[in-house]
Amino acid sequence: TTLPKDSLCSENIRNIIEIFKDNQKIRKCVQTYTDNLRETDVYKSSNIQLIRIYAETSSGRAFDLFYHHAKKVDTIMHNPGYSRSAIYSIVANEMIAPEVKVALANNAEPDWHAISNSIKKRFGKAYVEDNVVYAQVKWYQNKKDGPNCTKYMTQLLDKSFRKHGIVSNRQTQNYFWNNNIFTIFQYDSNKSDLKKALTWIMEVNHQQGNNDGGNLDTQANLLYKLGEKDKAVQLETAALKLSPNDKGITGNIEKMQANQPTWSLTGRME
Protein backbone atom coordinates (compact mmCIF):
# COMPACT_ATOMS: atom_id res chain seq x y z
CA THR A 1 0.00 0.00 0.00
CA THR A 2 1.42 3.38 -0.93
CA LEU A 3 0.28 6.94 -0.60
CA PRO A 4 1.62 10.06 -2.29
CA LYS A 5 4.19 11.66 0.00
CA ASP A 6 2.37 14.98 0.14
CA SER A 7 -0.83 13.30 1.29
CA LEU A 8 0.90 11.86 4.36
CA CYS A 9 1.57 15.39 5.53
CA SER A 10 -2.08 16.37 5.45
CA GLU A 11 -3.67 16.83 8.86
CA ASN A 12 -6.72 14.76 7.91
CA ILE A 13 -4.54 11.86 6.81
CA ARG A 14 -2.50 12.07 10.02
CA ASN A 15 -5.71 11.90 12.03
CA ILE A 16 -6.79 8.79 10.12
CA ILE A 17 -3.37 7.22 10.65
CA GLU A 18 -3.61 7.91 14.39
CA ILE A 19 -6.98 6.16 14.56
CA PHE A 20 -5.85 3.13 12.56
CA LYS A 21 -2.23 3.08 13.70
CA ASP A 22 -2.38 -0.64 14.51
CA ASN A 23 -3.34 -1.55 10.96
CA GLN A 24 -0.25 -3.30 9.61
CA LYS A 25 -0.56 -1.95 6.07
CA ILE A 26 -0.83 1.63 7.34
CA ARG A 27 2.04 1.04 9.76
CA LYS A 28 4.29 -0.29 7.00
CA CYS A 29 3.35 2.55 4.67
CA VAL A 30 4.10 5.27 7.21
CA GLN A 31 7.29 3.68 8.48
CA THR A 32 8.60 3.25 4.94
CA TYR A 33 7.87 6.90 4.31
CA THR A 34 9.49 8.19 7.51
CA ASP A 35 12.51 5.85 7.27
CA ASN A 36 13.33 7.25 3.85
CA LEU A 37 12.95 10.92 4.68
CA ARG A 38 15.92 13.10 3.87
CA GLU A 39 17.54 14.68 6.92
CA THR A 40 16.26 18.11 5.96
CA ASP A 41 12.69 16.82 5.67
CA VAL A 42 12.72 15.06 9.04
CA TYR A 43 12.45 18.41 10.81
CA LYS A 44 9.22 19.47 9.17
CA SER A 45 6.50 19.62 11.81
CA SER A 46 4.15 17.42 9.77
CA ASN A 47 6.80 14.70 9.49
CA ILE A 48 7.70 14.95 13.17
CA GLN A 49 4.03 14.31 13.96
CA LEU A 50 4.05 11.20 11.77
CA ILE A 51 7.22 9.89 13.38
CA ARG A 52 5.69 10.53 16.81
CA ILE A 53 2.72 8.24 16.04
CA TYR A 54 5.03 5.22 15.83
CA ALA A 55 7.53 6.21 18.52
CA GLU A 56 7.35 2.84 20.29
CA THR A 57 10.90 1.48 20.66
CA SER A 58 14.36 2.79 21.47
CA SER A 59 15.69 1.67 18.12
CA GLY A 60 15.26 3.57 14.89
CA ARG A 61 14.72 7.13 13.82
CA ALA A 62 11.99 8.07 16.29
CA PHE A 63 14.09 7.48 19.39
CA ASP A 64 17.13 9.21 17.93
CA LEU A 65 15.02 12.20 16.94
CA PHE A 66 13.22 12.71 20.25
CA TYR A 67 16.04 11.68 22.60
CA HIS A 68 19.11 13.21 20.97
CA HIS A 69 17.52 16.21 19.23
CA ALA A 70 14.84 17.11 21.77
CA LYS A 71 15.50 20.85 21.92
CA LYS A 72 15.40 21.24 18.15
CA VAL A 73 12.20 19.21 17.85
CA ASP A 74 10.49 21.03 20.73
CA THR A 75 11.35 24.38 19.16
CA ILE A 76 9.90 23.35 15.80
CA MET A 77 6.75 22.01 17.45
CA HIS A 78 6.43 25.06 19.75
CA ASN A 79 6.02 22.63 22.64
CA PRO A 80 8.77 22.30 25.28
CA GLY A 81 7.53 18.87 26.34
CA TYR A 82 6.90 17.32 22.93
CA SER A 83 10.03 15.16 22.77
CA ARG A 84 9.84 14.13 26.42
CA SER A 85 6.29 12.91 25.86
CA ALA A 86 7.47 10.75 22.96
CA ILE A 87 10.24 9.23 25.05
CA TYR A 88 7.77 8.61 27.87
CA SER A 89 5.72 6.50 25.45
CA ILE A 90 8.80 4.52 24.47
CA VAL A 91 9.81 3.98 28.11
CA ALA A 92 6.30 2.82 29.01
CA ASN A 93 6.18 0.47 26.02
CA GLU A 94 9.63 -1.07 26.45
CA MET A 95 10.37 -0.94 30.17
CA ILE A 96 7.06 -0.92 32.02
CA ALA A 97 4.40 -2.72 29.97
CA PRO A 98 6.32 -6.06 29.80
CA GLU A 99 6.91 -6.07 33.57
CA VAL A 100 3.27 -5.25 34.26
CA LYS A 101 2.22 -8.09 31.94
CA VAL A 102 4.41 -10.57 33.82
CA ALA A 103 3.08 -9.36 37.17
CA LEU A 104 -0.50 -9.79 36.03
CA ALA A 105 0.24 -13.31 34.80
CA ASN A 106 1.79 -14.19 38.17
CA ASN A 107 -0.91 -12.44 40.19
CA ALA A 108 1.82 -10.34 41.79
CA GLU A 109 2.68 -6.66 42.06
CA PRO A 110 5.31 -5.25 39.69
CA ASP A 111 8.73 -4.64 41.21
CA TRP A 112 8.55 -0.85 40.91
CA HIS A 113 12.03 -0.40 42.39
CA ALA A 114 13.62 -2.72 39.83
CA ILE A 115 11.66 -1.06 37.01
CA SER A 116 12.85 2.36 38.16
CA ASN A 117 16.47 1.23 38.22
CA SER A 118 16.20 -0.26 34.74
CA ILE A 119 14.73 2.95 33.31
CA LYS A 120 17.40 5.04 35.03
CA LYS A 121 20.16 2.88 33.62
CA ARG A 122 18.76 2.84 30.08
CA PHE A 123 17.26 6.32 29.66
CA GLY A 124 18.47 8.42 32.58
CA LYS A 125 17.02 9.60 35.88
CA ALA A 126 14.79 12.22 34.22
CA TYR A 127 12.58 9.51 32.72
CA VAL A 128 11.98 7.50 35.89
CA GLU A 129 9.58 9.25 38.25
CA ASP A 130 6.72 10.37 36.00
CA ASN A 131 6.65 7.12 34.05
CA VAL A 132 6.68 4.86 37.09
CA VAL A 133 4.21 6.93 39.12
CA TYR A 134 1.79 7.08 36.18
CA ALA A 135 2.12 3.30 35.79
CA GLN A 136 1.37 2.89 39.50
CA VAL A 137 -1.77 5.02 39.16
CA LYS A 138 -2.98 2.83 36.29
CA TRP A 139 -2.02 -0.40 38.08
CA TYR A 140 -3.95 0.39 41.25
CA GLN A 141 -6.83 1.86 39.25
CA ASN A 142 -7.16 -1.42 37.39
CA LYS A 143 -6.98 -3.24 40.72
CA LYS A 144 -9.70 -0.87 42.03
CA ASP A 145 -7.41 -0.02 44.94
CA GLY A 146 -8.52 3.53 45.71
CA PRO A 147 -6.08 4.46 48.51
CA ASN A 148 -2.97 3.43 46.58
CA CYS A 149 -4.25 4.82 43.28
CA THR A 150 -4.92 8.24 44.78
CA LYS A 151 -1.63 8.22 46.68
CA TYR A 152 0.25 8.20 43.37
CA MET A 153 -2.35 10.33 41.60
CA THR A 154 -1.69 13.07 44.16
CA GLN A 155 2.03 12.89 43.39
CA LEU A 156 1.40 13.39 39.68
CA LEU A 157 -1.05 16.25 40.16
CA ASP A 158 1.16 17.96 42.72
CA LYS A 159 4.09 17.96 40.31
CA SER A 160 1.88 19.29 37.51
CA PHE A 161 0.47 22.01 39.76
CA ARG A 162 3.88 23.13 40.97
CA LYS A 163 5.23 23.21 37.44
CA HIS A 164 2.29 24.58 35.45
CA GLY A 165 -0.39 25.69 37.89
CA ILE A 166 -4.03 25.32 36.85
CA VAL A 167 -4.39 26.03 33.13
CA SER A 168 -7.11 28.52 32.26
CA ASN A 169 -9.11 26.11 30.15
CA ARG A 170 -12.54 25.37 31.59
CA GLN A 171 -12.86 21.93 30.00
CA THR A 172 -9.46 20.86 31.37
CA GLN A 173 -10.34 22.28 34.78
CA ASN A 174 -13.65 20.40 34.92
CA TYR A 175 -12.72 17.08 33.36
CA PHE A 176 -9.08 16.72 34.39
CA TRP A 177 -8.63 18.64 37.62
CA ASN A 178 -12.08 18.37 39.18
CA ASN A 179 -12.60 14.70 38.31
CA ASN A 180 -9.18 13.64 39.62
CA ILE A 181 -9.47 15.81 42.73
CA PHE A 182 -12.86 14.28 43.51
CA THR A 183 -11.32 10.81 43.16
CA ILE A 184 -8.65 11.82 45.68
CA PHE A 185 -11.40 13.04 48.03
CA GLN A 186 -13.26 9.74 47.75
CA TYR A 187 -10.38 7.36 48.46
CA ASP A 188 -7.42 9.20 50.00
CA SER A 189 -7.36 9.63 53.79
CA ASN A 190 -3.96 11.31 53.99
CA LYS A 191 -4.54 14.85 55.29
CA SER A 192 -1.56 16.26 53.44
CA ASP A 193 -2.93 14.91 50.15
CA LEU A 194 -6.42 16.21 50.94
CA LYS A 195 -5.07 19.68 51.72
CA LYS A 196 -3.21 19.76 48.42
CA ALA A 197 -6.36 18.69 46.59
CA LEU A 198 -8.28 21.44 48.38
CA THR A 199 -5.73 24.02 47.22
CA TRP A 200 -6.11 22.87 43.62
CA ILE A 201 -9.92 22.92 43.54
CA MET A 202 -9.99 26.29 45.28
CA GLU A 203 -7.81 27.66 42.48
CA VAL A 204 -10.11 26.12 39.86
CA ASN A 205 -13.15 27.71 41.51
CA HIS A 206 -11.36 31.04 41.89
CA GLN A 207 -10.57 31.12 38.19
CA GLN A 208 -14.17 30.23 37.33
CA GLY A 209 -15.70 32.80 39.67
CA ASN A 210 -17.18 30.10 41.93
CA ASN A 211 -19.97 29.50 39.41
CA ASP A 212 -19.78 25.74 38.82
CA GLY A 213 -21.88 23.59 41.13
CA GLY A 214 -19.90 20.41 40.51
CA ASN A 215 -16.58 22.04 41.31
CA LEU A 216 -17.96 23.71 44.44
CA ASP A 217 -19.31 20.31 45.50
CA THR A 218 -15.80 18.88 45.27
CA GLN A 219 -14.40 21.71 47.39
CA ALA A 220 -17.19 21.34 49.96
CA ASN A 221 -16.59 17.61 50.28
CA LEU A 222 -12.87 18.11 50.84
CA LEU A 223 -13.58 20.70 53.53
CA TYR A 224 -15.98 18.27 55.19
CA LYS A 225 -13.50 15.39 55.12
CA LEU A 226 -10.89 17.72 56.64
CA GLY A 227 -13.24 18.52 59.52
CA GLU A 228 -14.56 21.91 58.34
CA LYS A 229 -18.24 20.96 58.55
CA ASP A 230 -19.78 24.44 58.78
CA LYS A 231 -17.80 25.77 55.81
CA ALA A 232 -18.58 22.61 53.89
CA VAL A 233 -22.36 22.84 54.41
CA GLN A 234 -22.34 26.52 53.48
CA LEU A 235 -20.41 25.86 50.27
CA GLU A 236 -22.49 22.78 49.42
CA THR A 237 -25.63 24.88 49.78
CA ALA A 238 -24.16 27.36 47.30
CA ALA A 239 -23.36 24.47 44.97
CA LEU A 240 -26.98 23.31 45.15
CA LYS A 241 -28.22 26.75 44.13
CA LEU A 242 -26.06 26.50 41.00
CA SER A 243 -27.11 22.89 40.33
CA PRO A 244 -30.61 22.56 41.88
CA ASN A 245 -31.37 19.23 40.18
CA ASP A 246 -28.20 17.50 41.35
CA LYS A 247 -29.37 14.74 43.71
CA GLY A 248 -25.80 13.98 44.67
CA ILE A 249 -25.31 17.45 46.11
CA THR A 250 -28.65 17.22 47.93
CA GLY A 251 -27.62 13.88 49.41
CA ASN A 252 -24.24 15.25 50.46
CA ILE A 253 -25.85 18.12 52.38
CA GLU A 254 -28.06 15.65 54.23
CA LYS A 255 -25.06 13.46 55.11
CA MET A 256 -22.99 16.43 56.24
CA GLN A 257 -25.77 17.67 58.50
CA ALA A 258 -26.10 14.16 59.95
CA ASN A 259 -22.30 13.85 60.41
CA GLN A 260 -22.18 10.90 58.00
CA PRO A 261 -19.26 10.31 55.61
CA THR A 262 -19.72 11.43 52.00
CA TRP A 263 -16.71 9.43 50.80
CA SER A 264 -16.01 5.78 50.14
CA LEU A 265 -15.61 3.64 53.23
CA THR A 266 -14.37 0.51 51.45
CA GLY A 267 -11.57 2.03 49.39
CA ARG A 268 -12.66 -0.03 46.40
CA MET A 269 -12.93 2.08 43.28
CA GLU A 270 -16.15 1.93 41.29
mmCIF file of N, CA, C and O in Angstrom, residues 48-104:
data_model
loop_
_atom_site.group_PDB
_atom_site.id
_atom_site.type_symbol
_atom_site.label_atom_id
_atom_site.label_comp_id
_atom_site.label_asym_id
_atom_site.label_seq_id
_atom_site.Cartn_x
_atom_site.Cartn_y
_atom_site.Cartn_z
ATOM 1 N N ILE A 48 7.454 15.250 11.760
ATOM 2 C CA ILE A 48 7.699 14.948 13.174
ATOM 3 C C ILE A 48 6.453 14.327 13.795
ATOM 4 O O ILE A 48 6.531 13.365 14.568
ATOM 5 N N GLN A 49 5.280 14.851 13.438
ATOM 6 C CA GLN A 49 4.028 14.308 13.961
ATOM 7 C C GLN A 49 3.817 12.870 13.505
ATOM 8 O O GLN A 49 3.339 12.028 14.283
ATOM 9 N N LEU A 50 4.172 12.584 12.270
ATOM 10 C CA LEU A 50 4.054 11.203 11.771
ATOM 11 C C LEU A 50 5.002 10.271 12.511
ATOM 12 O O LEU A 50 4.621 9.167 12.909
ATOM 13 N N ILE A 51 6.232 10.712 12.684
ATOM 14 C CA ILE A 51 7.217 9.890 13.384
ATOM 15 C C ILE A 51 6.762 9.634 14.823
ATOM 16 O O ILE A 51 6.939 8.545 15.361
ATOM 17 N N ARG A 52 6.152 10.649 15.428
ATOM 18 C CA ARG A 52 5.687 10.530 16.815
ATOM 19 C C ARG A 52 4.635 9.437 16.967
ATOM 20 O O ARG A 52 4.580 8.743 17.997
ATOM 21 N N ILE A 53 3.790 9.244 15.958
ATOM 22 C CA ILE A 53 2.723 8.245 16.040
ATOM 23 C C ILE A 53 3.288 6.854 16.303
ATOM 24 O O ILE A 53 2.737 6.065 17.074
ATOM 25 N N TYR A 54 4.438 6.553 15.677
ATOM 26 C CA TYR A 54 5.028 5.220 15.825
ATOM 27 C C TYR A 54 6.311 5.244 16.662
ATOM 28 O O TYR A 54 7.205 4.412 16.472
ATOM 29 N N ALA A 55 6.394 6.177 17.597
ATOM 30 C CA ALA A 55 7.534 6.208 18.522
ATOM 31 C C ALA A 55 7.283 5.183 19.613
ATOM 32 O O ALA A 55 6.702 5.491 20.659
ATOM 33 N N GLU A 56 7.698 3.946 19.378
ATOM 34 C CA GLU A 56 7.352 2.845 20.287
ATOM 35 C C GLU A 56 8.567 2.109 20.856
ATOM 36 O O GLU A 56 8.451 1.440 21.877
ATOM 37 N N THR A 57 9.715 2.203 20.191
ATOM 38 C CA THR A 57 10.899 1.485 20.658
ATOM 39 C C THR A 57 12.114 2.407 20.668
ATOM 40 O O THR A 57 12.111 3.471 20.048
ATOM 41 N N SER A 58 13.150 1.979 21.367
ATOM 42 C CA SER A 58 14.361 2.786 21.470
ATOM 43 C C SER A 58 15.337 2.524 20.339
ATOM 44 O O SER A 58 16.499 2.916 20.400
ATOM 45 N N SER A 59 14.874 1.858 19.315
ATOM 46 C CA SER A 59 15.694 1.667 18.118
ATOM 47 C C SER A 59 15.026 2.406 16.968
ATOM 48 O O SER A 59 13.809 2.537 16.931
ATOM 49 N N GLY A 60 15.824 2.910 16.057
ATOM 50 C CA GLY A 60 15.256 3.573 14.894
ATOM 51 C C GLY A 60 15.241 5.081 15.002
ATOM 52 O O GLY A 60 15.677 5.683 15.978
ATOM 53 N N ARG A 61 14.687 5.679 13.981
ATOM 54 C CA ARG A 61 14.718 7.129 13.816
ATOM 55 C C ARG A 61 13.950 7.880 14.898
ATOM 56 O O ARG A 61 14.372 8.937 15.354
ATOM 57 N N ALA A 62 12.823 7.361 15.322
ATOM 58 C CA ALA A 62 11.988 8.071 16.288
ATOM 59 C C ALA A 62 12.739 8.338 17.589
ATOM 60 O O ALA A 62 12.767 9.465 18.087
ATOM 61 N N PHE A 63 13.369 7.306 18.131
ATOM 62 C CA PHE A 63 14.087 7.477 19.387
ATOM 63 C C PHE A 63 15.242 8.460 19.222
ATOM 64 O O PHE A 63 15.440 9.348 20.058
ATOM 65 N N ASP A 64 16.003 8.302 18.173
ATOM 66 C CA ASP A 64 17.133 9.214 17.930
ATOM 67 C C ASP A 64 16.650 10.656 17.841
ATOM 68 O O ASP A 64 17.251 11.566 18.421
ATOM 69 N N LEU A 65 15.553 10.856 17.140
ATOM 70 C CA LEU A 65 15.020 12.201 16.943
ATOM 71 C C LEU A 65 14.598 12.837 18.257
ATOM 72 O O LEU A 65 14.984 13.970 18.580
ATOM 73 N N PHE A 66 13.806 12.121 19.045
ATOM 74 C CA PHE A 66 13.224 12.710 20.248
ATOM 75 C C PHE A 66 14.159 12.688 21.460
ATOM 76 O O PHE A 66 14.001 13.499 22.369
ATOM 77 N N TYR A 67 15.123 11.782 21.467
ATOM 78 C CA TYR A 67 16.039 11.678 22.603
ATOM 79 C C TYR A 67 17.278 12.555 22.423
ATOM 80 O O TYR A 67 17.696 13.253 23.340
ATOM 81 N N HIS A 68 17.856 12.508 21.220
ATOM 82 C CA HIS A 68 19.111 13.212 20.970
ATOM 83 C C HIS A 68 18.935 14.610 20.372
ATOM 84 O O HIS A 68 19.879 15.405 20.377
ATOM 85 N N HIS A 69 17.753 14.898 19.856
ATOM 86 C CA HIS A 69 17.524 16.207 19.229
ATOM 87 C C HIS A 69 16.272 16.869 19.810
ATOM 88 O O HIS A 69 15.519 17.532 19.105
ATOM 89 N N ALA A 70 16.071 16.655 21.109
ATOM 90 C CA ALA A 70 14.840 17.108 21.767
ATOM 91 C C ALA A 70 14.629 18.619 21.668
ATOM 92 O O ALA A 70 13.525 19.073 21.356
ATOM 93 N N LYS A 71 15.658 19.391 21.931
ATOM 94 C CA LYS A 71 15.503 20.846 21.922
ATOM 95 C C LYS A 71 15.091 21.353 20.544
ATOM 96 O O LYS A 71 14.215 22.222 20.426
ATOM 97 N N LYS A 72 15.718 20.812 19.518
ATOM 98 C CA LYS A 72 15.398 21.238 18.154
ATOM 99 C C LYS A 72 13.957 20.883 17.805
ATOM 100 O O LYS A 72 13.213 21.699 17.249
ATOM 101 N N VAL A 73 13.558 19.665 18.141
ATOM 102 C CA VAL A 73 12.198 19.213 17.849
ATOM 103 C C VAL A 73 11.176 20.055 18.620
ATOM 104 O O VAL A 73 10.168 20.503 18.060
ATOM 105 N N ASP A 74 11.426 20.261 19.896
ATOM 106 C CA ASP A 74 10.486 21.032 20.726
ATOM 107 C C ASP A 74 10.323 22.454 20.201
ATOM 108 O O ASP A 74 9.217 23.027 20.239
ATOM 109 N N THR A 75 11.408 23.028 19.718
ATOM 110 C CA THR A 75 11.349 24.378 19.157
ATOM 111 C C THR A 75 10.491 24.407 17.901
ATOM 112 O O THR A 75 9.639 25.287 17.729
ATOM 113 N N ILE A 76 10.686 23.432 17.039
ATOM 114 C CA ILE A 76 9.899 23.352 15.799
ATOM 115 C C ILE A 76 8.422 23.154 16.108
ATOM 116 O O ILE A 76 7.547 23.749 15.469
ATOM 117 N N MET A 77 8.135 22.334 17.115
ATOM 118 C CA MET A 77 6.750 22.012 17.454
ATOM 119 C C MET A 77 6.122 23.047 18.395
ATOM 120 O O MET A 77 4.942 22.938 18.727
ATOM 121 N N HIS A 78 6.918 24.024 18.825
ATOM 122 C CA HIS A 78 6.426 25.056 19.754
ATOM 123 C C HIS A 78 5.837 24.426 21.014
ATOM 124 O O HIS A 78 4.814 24.863 21.539
ATOM 125 N N ASN A 79 6.501 23.379 21.471
ATOM 126 C CA ASN A 79 6.019 22.631 22.637
ATOM 127 C C ASN A 79 7.228 22.100 23.399
ATOM 128 O O ASN A 79 7.870 21.150 22.972
ATOM 129 N N PRO A 80 7.567 22.700 24.548
ATOM 130 C CA PRO A 80 8.774 22.301 25.285
ATOM 131 C C PRO A 80 8.746 20.880 25.839
ATOM 132 O O PRO A 80 9.778 20.363 26.260
ATOM 133 N N GLY A 81 7.597 20.236 25.823
ATOM 134 C CA GLY A 81 7.528 18.869 26.338
ATOM 135 C C GLY A 81 7.239 17.824 25.279
ATOM 136 O O GLY A 81 6.984 16.656 25.596
ATOM 137 N N TYR A 82 7.297 18.217 24.020
ATOM 138 C CA TYR A 82 6.902 17.316 22.932
ATOM 139 C C TYR A 82 7.800 16.069 22.876
ATOM 140 O O TYR A 82 7.305 14.940 22.839
ATOM 141 N N SER A 83 9.098 16.287 22.879
ATOM 142 C CA SER A 83 10.034 15.159 22.774
ATOM 143 C C SER A 83 9.984 14.277 24.010
ATOM 144 O O SER A 83 10.016 13.043 23.914
ATOM 145 N N ARG A 84 9.902 14.896 25.171
ATOM 146 C CA ARG A 84 9.842 14.129 26.417
ATOM 147 C C ARG A 84 8.616 13.210 26.426
ATOM 148 O O ARG A 84 8.698 12.049 26.850
ATOM 149 N N SER A 85 7.502 13.718 25.926
ATOM 150 C CA SER A 85 6.294 12.907 25.858
ATOM 151 C C SER A 85 6.497 11.685 24.979
ATOM 152 O O SER A 85 6.029 10.586 25.297
ATOM 153 N N ALA A 86 7.200 11.878 23.868
ATOM 154 C CA ALA A 86 7.468 10.754 22.960
ATOM 155 C C ALA A 86 8.346 9.707 23.635
ATOM 156 O O ALA A 86 8.094 8.499 23.522
ATOM 157 N N ILE A 87 9.364 10.158 24.352
ATOM 158 C CA ILE A 87 10.243 9.227 25.046
ATOM 159 C C ILE A 87 9.496 8.530 26.175
ATOM 160 O O ILE A 87 9.702 7.341 26.440
ATOM 161 N N TYR A 88 8.597 9.245 26.842
ATOM 162 C CA TYR A 88 7.766 8.612 27.873
ATOM 163 C C TYR A 88 7.013 7.414 27.290
ATOM 164 O O TYR A 88 6.907 6.364 27.935
ATOM 165 N N SER A 89 6.469 7.588 26.094
ATOM 166 C CA SER A 89 5.724 6.498 25.451
ATOM 167 C C SER A 89 6.628 5.304 25.191
ATOM 168 O O SER A 89 6.228 4.149 25.377
ATOM 169 N N ILE A 90 7.850 5.590 24.754
ATOM 170 C CA ILE A 90 8.803 4.519 24.474
ATOM 171 C C ILE A 90 9.189 3.797 25.767
ATOM 172 O O ILE A 90 9.239 2.562 25.817
ATOM 173 N N VAL A 91 9.450 4.567 26.813
ATOM 174 C CA VAL A 91 9.807 3.978 28.109
ATOM 175 C C VAL A 91 8.670 3.088 28.619
ATOM 176 O O VAL A 91 8.897 1.962 29.068
ATOM 177 N N ALA A 92 7.451 3.594 28.544
ATOM 178 C CA ALA A 92 6.301 2.815 29.010
ATOM 179 C C ALA A 92 6.149 1.532 28.206
ATOM 180 O O ALA A 92 5.865 0.460 28.766
ATOM 181 N N ASN A 93 6.353 1.615 26.904
ATOM 182 C CA ASN A 93 6.175 0.469 26.015
ATOM 183 C C ASN A 93 7.262 -0.586 26.213
ATOM 184 O O ASN A 93 6.986 -1.785 26.211
ATOM 185 N N GLU A 94 8.503 -0.133 26.389
ATOM 186 C CA GLU A 94 9.631 -1.065 26.454
ATOM 187 C C GLU A 94 9.957 -1.543 27.870
ATOM 188 O O GLU A 94 10.314 -2.707 28.070
ATOM 189 N N MET A 95 9.851 -0.646 28.843
ATOM 190 C CA MET A 95 10.369 -0.939 30.166
ATOM 191 C C MET A 95 9.300 -1.260 31.214
ATOM 192 O O MET A 95 9.587 -1.930 32.196
ATOM 193 N N ILE A 96 8.095 -0.745 31.004
ATOM 194 C CA ILE A 96 7.063 -0.922 32.024
ATOM 195 C C ILE A 96 6.019 -1.957 31.615
ATOM 196 O O ILE A 96 5.706 -2.869 32.388
ATOM 197 N N ALA A 97 5.473 -1.819 30.417
ATOM 198 C CA ALA A 97 4.401 -2.724 29.975
ATOM 199 C C ALA A 97 4.775 -4.207 30.085
ATOM 200 O O ALA A 97 3.960 -5.009 30.575
ATOM 201 N N PRO A 98 5.978 -4.630 29.670
ATOM 202 C CA PRO A 98 6.320 -6.056 29.795
ATOM 203 C C PRO A 98 6.349 -6.537 31.246
ATOM 204 O O PRO A 98 5.912 -7.659 31.541
ATOM 205 N N GLU A 99 6.845 -5.679 32.155
ATOM 206 C CA GLU A 99 6.906 -6.067 33.568
ATOM 207 C C GLU A 99 5.508 -6.146 34.186
ATOM 208 O O GLU A 99 5.232 -7.017 35.008
ATOM 209 N N VAL A 100 4.656 -5.233 33.780
ATOM 210 C CA VAL A 100 3.272 -5.255 34.261
ATOM 211 C C VAL A 100 2.565 -6.515 33.758
ATOM 212 O O VAL A 100 1.810 -7.156 34.508
ATOM 213 N N LYS A 101 2.824 -6.879 32.527
ATOM 214 C CA LYS A 101 2.217 -8.085 31.945
ATOM 215 C C LYS A 101 2.632 -9.334 32.720
ATOM 216 O O LYS A 101 1.800 -10.205 33.021
ATOM 217 N N VAL A 102 3.905 -9.425 33.056
ATOM 218 C CA VAL A 102 4.407 -10.571 33.823
ATOM 219 C C VAL A 102 3.769 -10.599 35.214
ATOM 220 O O VAL A 102 3.360 -11.655 35.709
ATOM 221 N N ALA A 103 3.676 -9.439 35.838
ATOM 222 C CA ALA A 103 3.085 -9.357 37.175
ATOM 223 C C ALA A 103 1.634 -9.806 37.166
ATOM 224 O O ALA A 103 1.181 -10.533 38.059
ATOM 225 N N LEU A 104 0.904 -9.378 36.143
ATOM 226 C CA LEU A 104 -0.500 -9.795 36.028
ATOM 227 C C LEU A 104 -0.609 -11.307 35.863
ATOM 228 O O LEU A 104 -1.469 -11.946 36.483
#
